[in-house]
Amino acid sequence: MVYTRWKCDRIPIFTLKLFTQEYPIQTFVGFLSMVFLWKHANYCSEETERKKGWWAGYPYWRDPIARRNEIKYKQIINNNNVDITDPKWTGSSREELERLKIIV
């Protein structure tokens, strides 16, 4: 079978074959980029950018997005009468929280 340019431009698997044969360095760089993104893309989020990337923007203690989220969550807690000492939220019993309150 002859891999003509006509076939390679129109059939996807032949397009990959042609590209890897004609541009091996770009193929290798593209593969390394995909591996890097697969490994590190889950690290990129608003939260990690705020905590680890403070040098590129606001420091986390005066970040406007963090302030907005903090105010929003405080309002949700206050407006819905959420008991933040409930074991459902803290993972420890009320007695244990009382004991910790005395210590601290």
Short mmCIF file of C-alpha atoms in Angstrom, two decimals:
data_model
loop_
_atom_site.label_atom_id
_atom_site.label_comp_id
_atom_site.label_asym_id
_atom_site.label_seq_id
_atom_site.Cartn_x
_atom_site.Cartn_y
_atom_site.Cartn_z
CA MET A 1 0.00 0.00 0.00
CA VAL A 2 1.31 3.41 -0.93
CA TYR A 3 1.02 6.18 1.65
CA THR A 4 0.33 9.09 -0.64
CA ARG A 5 -0.16 12.62 0.57
CA TRP A 6 -3.81 12.39 -0.52
CA LYS A 7 -4.45 9.40 1.78
CA CYS A 8 -2.42 10.84 4.63
CA ASP A 9 -4.33 14.11 4.59
CA ARG A 10 -7.73 12.46 4.65
CA ILE A 11 -7.53 9.30 6.74
CA PRO A 12 -6.77 10.11 10.40
CA ILE A 13 -4.53 7.13 11.18
CA PHE A 14 -2.43 7.86 8.11
CA THR A 15 -2.23 11.51 9.14
CA LEU A 16 -0.65 10.40 12.42
CA LYS A 17 1.73 8.09 10.57
CA LEU A 18 2.81 10.85 8.17
CA PHE A 19 3.27 13.39 10.95
CA THR A 20 5.39 11.06 13.08
CA GLN A 21 7.55 10.15 10.10
CA GLU A 22 8.07 13.67 8.81
CA TYR A 23 8.27 15.52 12.15
CA PRO A 24 9.82 13.17 14.74
CA ILE A 25 11.14 15.93 17.02
CA GLN A 26 7.80 17.76 17.12
CA THR A 27 6.07 14.45 17.81
CA PHE A 28 8.42 13.78 20.72
CA VAL A 29 7.92 17.30 22.14
CA GLY A 30 4.14 16.95 21.76
CA PHE A 31 4.23 13.60 23.55
CA LEU A 32 6.31 15.05 26.40
CA SER A 33 3.86 17.96 26.65
CA MET A 34 0.93 15.57 26.93
CA VAL A 35 2.70 13.54 29.63
CA PHE A 36 3.55 16.71 31.56
CA LEU A 37 -0.03 17.98 31.33
CA TRP A 38 -1.45 14.61 32.34
CA LYS A 39 0.81 14.57 35.38
CA HIS A 40 0.50 18.21 36.47
CA ALA A 41 -2.81 19.56 35.11
CA ASN A 42 -4.77 18.38 38.14
CA TYR A 43 -2.50 20.57 40.29
CA CYS A 44 -3.77 23.71 38.55
CA SER A 45 -6.80 25.08 40.33
CA GLU A 46 -7.99 28.34 41.78
CA GLU A 47 -7.15 27.12 45.27
CA THR A 48 -3.57 26.00 44.57
CA GLU A 49 -2.88 29.10 42.51
CA ARG A 50 -3.97 31.21 45.46
CA LYS A 51 -1.91 29.30 48.02
CA LYS A 52 1.24 28.45 46.04
CA GLY A 53 1.25 31.17 43.40
CA TRP A 54 1.08 34.15 45.74
CA TRP A 55 4.16 35.64 44.07
CA ALA A 56 2.21 36.08 40.83
CA GLY A 57 -0.76 37.90 42.33
CA TYR A 58 -2.32 38.68 45.65
CA PRO A 59 -1.01 37.00 48.79
CA TYR A 60 -3.60 34.53 50.05
CA TRP A 61 -4.47 36.54 53.15
CA ARG A 62 -5.76 39.51 51.09
CA ASP A 63 -6.89 37.80 47.91
CA PRO A 64 -10.25 39.25 46.79
CA ILE A 65 -11.56 35.90 45.50
CA ALA A 66 -10.74 34.21 48.80
CA ARG A 67 -12.39 37.07 50.69
CA ARG A 68 -15.50 36.80 48.53
CA ASN A 69 -15.71 33.04 49.08
CA GLU A 70 -15.14 33.44 52.81
CA ILE A 71 -17.96 35.98 53.09
CA LYS A 72 -20.25 33.80 50.99
CA TYR A 73 -19.67 30.69 53.09
CA LYS A 74 -20.04 32.61 56.35
CA GLN A 75 -23.38 33.96 55.12
CA ILE A 76 -24.52 30.46 54.14
CA ILE A 77 -23.65 29.19 57.63
CA ASN A 78 -25.30 32.12 59.43
CA ASN A 79 -28.43 32.34 57.25
CA ASN A 80 -29.18 28.61 57.43
CA ASN A 81 -28.61 28.16 61.18
CA VAL A 82 -25.82 25.64 60.68
CA ASP A 83 -24.38 24.40 63.97
CA ILE A 84 -20.65 24.24 63.25
CA THR A 85 -20.04 22.27 66.45
CA ASP A 86 -22.19 19.40 65.17
CA PRO A 87 -20.22 16.12 64.94
CA LYS A 88 -21.42 15.81 61.34
CA TRP A 89 -19.18 18.78 60.38
CA THR A 90 -16.31 18.44 62.86
CA GLY A 91 -15.84 14.68 62.95
CA SER A 92 -15.47 14.70 66.74
CA SER A 93 -17.94 14.65 69.59
CA ARG A 94 -19.21 17.74 71.43
CA GLU A 95 -17.48 16.61 74.63
CA GLU A 96 -14.17 16.43 72.81
CA LEU A 97 -14.71 19.93 71.40
CA GLU A 98 -15.50 21.24 74.88
CA ARG A 99 -12.32 19.65 76.20
CA LEU A 100 -10.30 21.23 73.37
CA LYS A 101 -11.94 24.61 74.01
CA ILE A 102 -10.77 24.47 77.63
CA ILE A 103 -7.23 23.56 76.59
CA VAL A 104 -7.02 26.31 73.98
#
